[in-house]
Structure formats: structure tokens, C-alpha cells
Amino acid sequence: MKQILVVDDDPLMRRSLSVRLGQEGYTAATAATAEEALACVQTNRPDLLLLDIGLPGMDGLEALRALRTQVADIPVIFVTARRRELDQIVGLELGADDYITKPFDLDVLLAHIKAVLRRSTGIAPDRFVGAQNLA
């Protein structure tokens, strides 16, 4: 079961995402601050981070910089209210794998999560199409 760390300072957002992720078969952990998230990553490495930019203290962009110095290969999707193109460009150039703006449709976010996880783990063996003896 894939574990997703939801990092958002809004308790309702953390709770609603955790519930829905659980319904979809994921294990969800939550953090209210970037500092808490970085500590969680050290103790229990998630398969994916959903990271808000507008966090108190260290913001999500700084958190991603710090995360990438510790662990380079955990996929990160920014889920944020920041809609400026510059924020999106900076986030992606810092190493985010995707960028979703709030408000968002939960089914669309789930599709992005599945796509990022699929890219980060490669093609599942049951989805691999092979051919033999073509000559």
C-alpha cells in the first residue's frame, strides 16, 4: 500500500485528503508544517508528498529545497492556492513532479497522484506488454 504524506496548514484539508486517500487504498500521514514534514520523511519515508506552498514558518518551496538535499527521489505534488505562473515554474524547477492549484477537483488530484506514482515506480508488471519470437 502506497503511503502519501499530506503537508498543509489547514486541518480540514489534511483531514479530507486523508479520508479520501484512505478510501482509494492509500495510507495517509499528515503534517501541518514543513518542519514536521521533513521530520516525518526521515522517520517514515512516504511514497509521495502532497505539499502546500503557503505554510507557516518554512514555506513549501524551502521545504522542497531541503527535501531534495536529503532525499532526491520522493515524488512531490504541490497542492497550493498560489496560481501565478512564476510560482509554478519555480516549484517545478526546484524538483516538484506536478503542481495543482486550489480549489481542485478531488478526482483530478487522484488522477495526478496515480500518474506521478506510476512514473516514479515504472510500469507495473501486469501492465507490461511483451512480445516474443518475432523473427
PDB file of C-alpha atoms in Angstrom:
ATOM      1  CA  MET A   1       0.000   0.000   0.000  1.00  0.00           C
ATOM      2  CA  LYS A   2       1.456   3.377  -1.025  1.00  0.00           C
ATOM      3  CA  GLN A   3       1.949   5.975   1.704  1.00  0.00           C
ATOM      4  CA  ILE A   4       1.237   9.626   0.988  1.00  0.00           C
ATOM      5  CA  LEU A   5       2.280  12.474   3.264  1.00  0.00           C
ATOM      6  CA  VAL A   6      -0.172  15.395   3.165  1.00  0.00           C
ATOM      7  CA  VAL A   7       1.507  18.651   4.210  1.00  0.00           C
ATOM      8  CA  ASP A   8      -0.943  21.523   4.690  1.00  0.00           C
ATOM      9  CA  ASP A   9      -1.568  24.017   7.476  1.00  0.00           C
ATOM     10  CA  ASP A  10      -5.359  23.728   7.008  1.00  0.00           C
ATOM     11  CA  PRO A  11      -6.656  20.955   9.307  1.00  0.00           C
ATOM     12  CA  LEU A  12      -9.799  20.450   7.202  1.00  0.00           C
ATOM     13  CA  MET A  13      -7.704  19.971   4.053  1.00  0.00           C
ATOM     14  CA  ARG A  14      -5.442  17.457   5.816  1.00  0.00           C
ATOM     15  CA  ARG A  15      -8.398  15.537   7.208  1.00  0.00           C
ATOM     16  CA  SER A  16     -10.452  15.471   3.993  1.00  0.00           C
ATOM     17  CA  LEU A  17      -7.487  14.411   1.862  1.00  0.00           C
ATOM     18  CA  SER A  18      -6.523  11.725   4.383  1.00  0.00           C
ATOM     19  CA  VAL A  19     -10.023  10.261   4.398  1.00  0.00           C
ATOM     20  CA  ARG A  20     -10.312  10.208   0.612  1.00  0.00           C
ATOM     21  CA  LEU A  21      -6.821   8.788   0.143  1.00  0.00           C
ATOM     22  CA  GLY A  22      -7.716   6.033   2.600  1.00  0.00           C
ATOM     23  CA  GLN A  23     -10.867   5.269   0.612  1.00  0.00           C
ATOM     24  CA  GLU A  24      -8.712   4.950  -2.502  1.00  0.00           C
ATOM     25  CA  GLY A  25      -6.400   2.410  -0.858  1.00  0.00           C
ATOM     26  CA  TYR A  26      -3.540   4.679   0.162  1.00  0.00           C
ATOM     27  CA  THR A  27      -2.116   5.141   3.639  1.00  0.00           C
ATOM     28  CA  ALA A  28      -2.092   8.827   4.527  1.00  0.00           C
ATOM     29  CA  ALA A  29       0.050  10.622   7.078  1.00  0.00           C
ATOM     30  CA  THR A  30      -0.237  14.344   7.732  1.00  0.00           C
ATOM     31  CA  ALA A  31       1.934  17.264   8.759  1.00  0.00           C
ATOM     32  CA  ALA A  32       0.900  20.858   9.488  1.00  0.00           C
ATOM     33  CA  THR A  33       4.321  22.427   8.909  1.00  0.00           C
ATOM     34  CA  ALA A  34       7.299  21.926   6.646  1.00  0.00           C
ATOM     35  CA  GLU A  35       9.498  21.181   9.629  1.00  0.00           C
ATOM     36  CA  GLU A  36       7.116  18.442  10.767  1.00  0.00           C
ATOM     37  CA  ALA A  37       7.049  17.028   7.233  1.00  0.00           C
ATOM     38  CA  LEU A  38      10.846  16.885   6.979  1.00  0.00           C
ATOM     39  CA  ALA A  39      10.970  15.030  10.303  1.00  0.00           C
ATOM     40  CA  CYS A  40       8.299  12.585   9.059  1.00  0.00           C
ATOM     41  CA  VAL A  41      10.289  11.904   5.893  1.00  0.00           C
ATOM     42  CA  GLN A  42      13.331  10.996   7.997  1.00  0.00           C
ATOM     43  CA  THR A  43      11.445   8.520  10.193  1.00  0.00           C
ATOM     44  CA  ASN A  44       8.902   7.071   7.784  1.00  0.00           C
ATOM     45  CA  ARG A  45       9.713   7.606   4.122  1.00  0.00           C
ATOM     46  CA  PRO A  46       6.498   8.192   2.130  1.00  0.00           C
ATOM     47  CA  ASP A  47       5.960   7.205  -1.490  1.00  0.00           C
ATOM     48  CA  LEU A  48       4.660  10.690  -2.368  1.00  0.00           C
ATOM     49  CA  LEU A  49       4.250  14.137  -0.795  1.00  0.00           C
ATOM     50  CA  LEU A  50       1.311  16.464  -1.327  1.00  0.00           C
ATOM     51  CA  LEU A  51       2.880  19.775  -0.328  1.00  0.00           C
ATOM     52  CA  ASP A  52       1.296  23.192   0.165  1.00  0.00           C
ATOM     53  CA  ILE A  53       3.486  26.211  -0.557  1.00  0.00           C
ATOM     54  CA  GLY A  54       1.836  28.652   1.866  1.00  0.00           C
ATOM     55  CA  LEU A  55       2.936  27.050   5.120  1.00  0.00           C
ATOM     56  CA  PRO A  56       3.741  28.914   8.346  1.00  0.00           C
ATOM     57  CA  GLY A  57       7.450  29.215   9.084  1.00  0.00           C
ATOM     58  CA  MET A  58       9.350  27.411   6.346  1.00  0.00           C
ATOM     59  CA  ASP A  59       7.241  27.553   3.185  1.00  0.00           C
ATOM     60  CA  GLY A  60       6.731  24.670   0.783  1.00  0.00           C
ATOM     61  CA  LEU A  61       9.366  25.893  -1.666  1.00  0.00           C
ATOM     62  CA  GLU A  62      12.010  25.987   1.076  1.00  0.00           C
ATOM     63  CA  ALA A  63      10.812  22.591   2.282  1.00  0.00           C
ATOM     64  CA  LEU A  64      11.261  21.136  -1.196  1.00  0.00           C
ATOM     65  CA  ARG A  65      14.802  22.542  -1.374  1.00  0.00           C
ATOM     66  CA  ALA A  66      15.596  20.923   1.982  1.00  0.00           C
ATOM     67  CA  LEU A  67      13.904  17.664   0.993  1.00  0.00           C
ATOM     68  CA  ARG A  68      15.880  17.405  -2.231  1.00  0.00           C
ATOM     69  CA  THR A  69      19.160  17.695  -0.301  1.00  0.00           C
ATOM     70  CA  GLN A  70      18.062  14.777   1.923  1.00  0.00           C
ATOM     71  CA  VAL A  71      16.123  12.550  -0.465  1.00  0.00           C
ATOM     72  CA  ALA A  72      16.108  13.185  -4.190  1.00  0.00           C
ATOM     73  CA  ASP A  73      13.632  10.606  -5.394  1.00  0.00           C
ATOM     74  CA  ILE A  74      10.403  11.096  -3.397  1.00  0.00           C
ATOM     75  CA  PRO A  75       7.775  12.448  -5.810  1.00  0.00           C
ATOM     76  CA  VAL A  76       6.208  15.764  -4.784  1.00  0.00           C
ATOM     77  CA  ILE A  77       2.977  17.342  -5.959  1.00  0.00           C
ATOM     78  CA  PHE A  78       2.417  20.933  -4.909  1.00  0.00           C
ATOM     79  CA  VAL A  79      -1.212  21.465  -3.908  1.00  0.00           C
ATOM     80  CA  THR A  80      -1.493  25.194  -3.337  1.00  0.00           C
ATOM     81  CA  ALA A  81      -3.586  28.321  -3.733  1.00  0.00           C
ATOM     82  CA  ARG A  82      -0.713  30.081  -5.496  1.00  0.00           C
ATOM     83  CA  ARG A  83      -1.764  30.409  -9.120  1.00  0.00           C
ATOM     84  CA  ARG A  84       0.986  32.640 -10.516  1.00  0.00           C
ATOM     85  CA  GLU A  85       2.926  31.118 -13.373  1.00  0.00           C
ATOM     86  CA  LEU A  86       6.182  32.116 -11.688  1.00  0.00           C
ATOM     87  CA  ASP A  87       5.290  30.049  -8.593  1.00  0.00           C
ATOM     88  CA  GLN A  88       4.528  27.060 -10.800  1.00  0.00           C
ATOM     89  CA  ILE A  89       7.788  27.442 -12.726  1.00  0.00           C
ATOM     90  CA  VAL A  90       9.873  27.822  -9.564  1.00  0.00           C
ATOM     91  CA  GLY A  91       8.166  24.833  -7.940  1.00  0.00           C
ATOM     92  CA  LEU A  92       8.730  22.589 -10.925  1.00  0.00           C
ATOM     93  CA  GLU A  93      12.312  23.760 -11.408  1.00  0.00           C
ATOM     94  CA  LEU A  94      13.053  23.027  -7.736  1.00  0.00           C
ATOM     95  CA  GLY A  95      12.059  19.432  -8.367  1.00  0.00           C
ATOM     96  CA  ALA A  96       8.313  19.121  -7.889  1.00  0.00           C
ATOM     97  CA  ASP A  97       6.760  16.471 -10.112  1.00  0.00           C
ATOM     98  CA  ASP A  98       3.411  18.217 -10.508  1.00  0.00           C
ATOM     99  CA  TYR A  99       1.561  21.383  -9.464  1.00  0.00           C
ATOM    100  CA  ILE A 100      -2.165  21.546  -8.677  1.00  0.00           C
ATOM    101  CA  THR A 101      -3.919  24.782  -7.698  1.00  0.00           C
ATOM    102  CA  LYS A 102      -6.678  25.101  -5.108  1.00  0.00           C
ATOM    103  CA  PRO A 103      -9.566  24.771  -5.366  1.00  0.00           C
ATOM    104  CA  PHE A 104      -9.289  21.477  -7.194  1.00  0.00           C
ATOM    105  CA  ASP A 105     -11.493  18.538  -8.060  1.00  0.00           C
ATOM    106  CA  LEU A 106     -10.537  15.616  -5.840  1.00  0.00           C
ATOM    107  CA  ASP A 107     -10.900  13.100  -8.663  1.00  0.00           C
ATOM    108  CA  VAL A 108      -8.482  15.151 -10.779  1.00  0.00           C
ATOM    109  CA  LEU A 109      -5.981  15.251  -7.904  1.00  0.00           C
ATOM    110  CA  LEU A 110      -6.290  11.470  -7.530  1.00  0.00           C
ATOM    111  CA  ALA A 111      -5.587  11.044 -11.246  1.00  0.00           C
ATOM    112  CA  HIS A 112      -2.455  13.199 -10.875  1.00  0.00           C
ATOM    113  CA  ILE A 113      -1.364  11.137  -7.854  1.00  0.00           C
ATOM    114  CA  LYS A 114      -1.776   7.898  -9.792  1.00  0.00           C
ATOM    115  CA  ALA A 115       0.150   9.301 -12.767  1.00  0.00           C
ATOM    116  CA  VAL A 116       3.047  10.567 -10.656  1.00  0.00           C
ATOM    117  CA  LEU A 117       3.264   7.292  -8.733  1.00  0.00           C
ATOM    118  CA  ARG A 118       3.158   5.351 -11.993  1.00  0.00           C
ATOM    119  CA  ARG A 119       6.035   7.408 -13.410  1.00  0.00           C
ATOM    120  CA  SER A 120       8.064   7.129 -10.225  1.00  0.00           C
ATOM    121  CA  THR A 121       7.769   3.356  -9.937  1.00  0.00           C
ATOM    122  CA  GLY A 122       7.819   2.457 -13.616  1.00  0.00           C
ATOM    123  CA  ILE A 123       5.299   0.283 -15.382  1.00  0.00           C
ATOM    124  CA  ALA A 124       3.667  -2.348 -13.228  1.00  0.00           C
ATOM    125  CA  PRO A 125       4.443  -5.909 -14.386  1.00  0.00           C
ATOM    126  CA  ASP A 126       0.763  -6.678 -15.018  1.00  0.00           C
ATOM    127  CA  ARG A 127       0.549  -3.692 -17.379  1.00  0.00           C
ATOM    128  CA  PHE A 128       3.662  -4.585 -19.367  1.00  0.00           C
ATOM    129  CA  VAL A 129       3.045  -5.772 -22.893  1.00  0.00           C
ATOM    130  CA  GLY A 130       5.722  -8.054 -24.246  1.00  0.00           C
ATOM    131  CA  ALA A 131       6.385  -9.840 -27.484  1.00  0.00           C
ATOM    132  CA  GLN A 132       8.400 -12.968 -28.095  1.00  0.00           C
ATOM    133  CA  ASN A 133       9.660 -14.828 -31.149  1.00  0.00           C
ATOM    134  CA  LEU A 134       9.012 -12.051 -33.618  1.00  0.00           C
ATOM    135  CA  ALA A 135      11.635 -13.286 -36.077  1.00  0.00           C
TER     136      ALA A 135
END
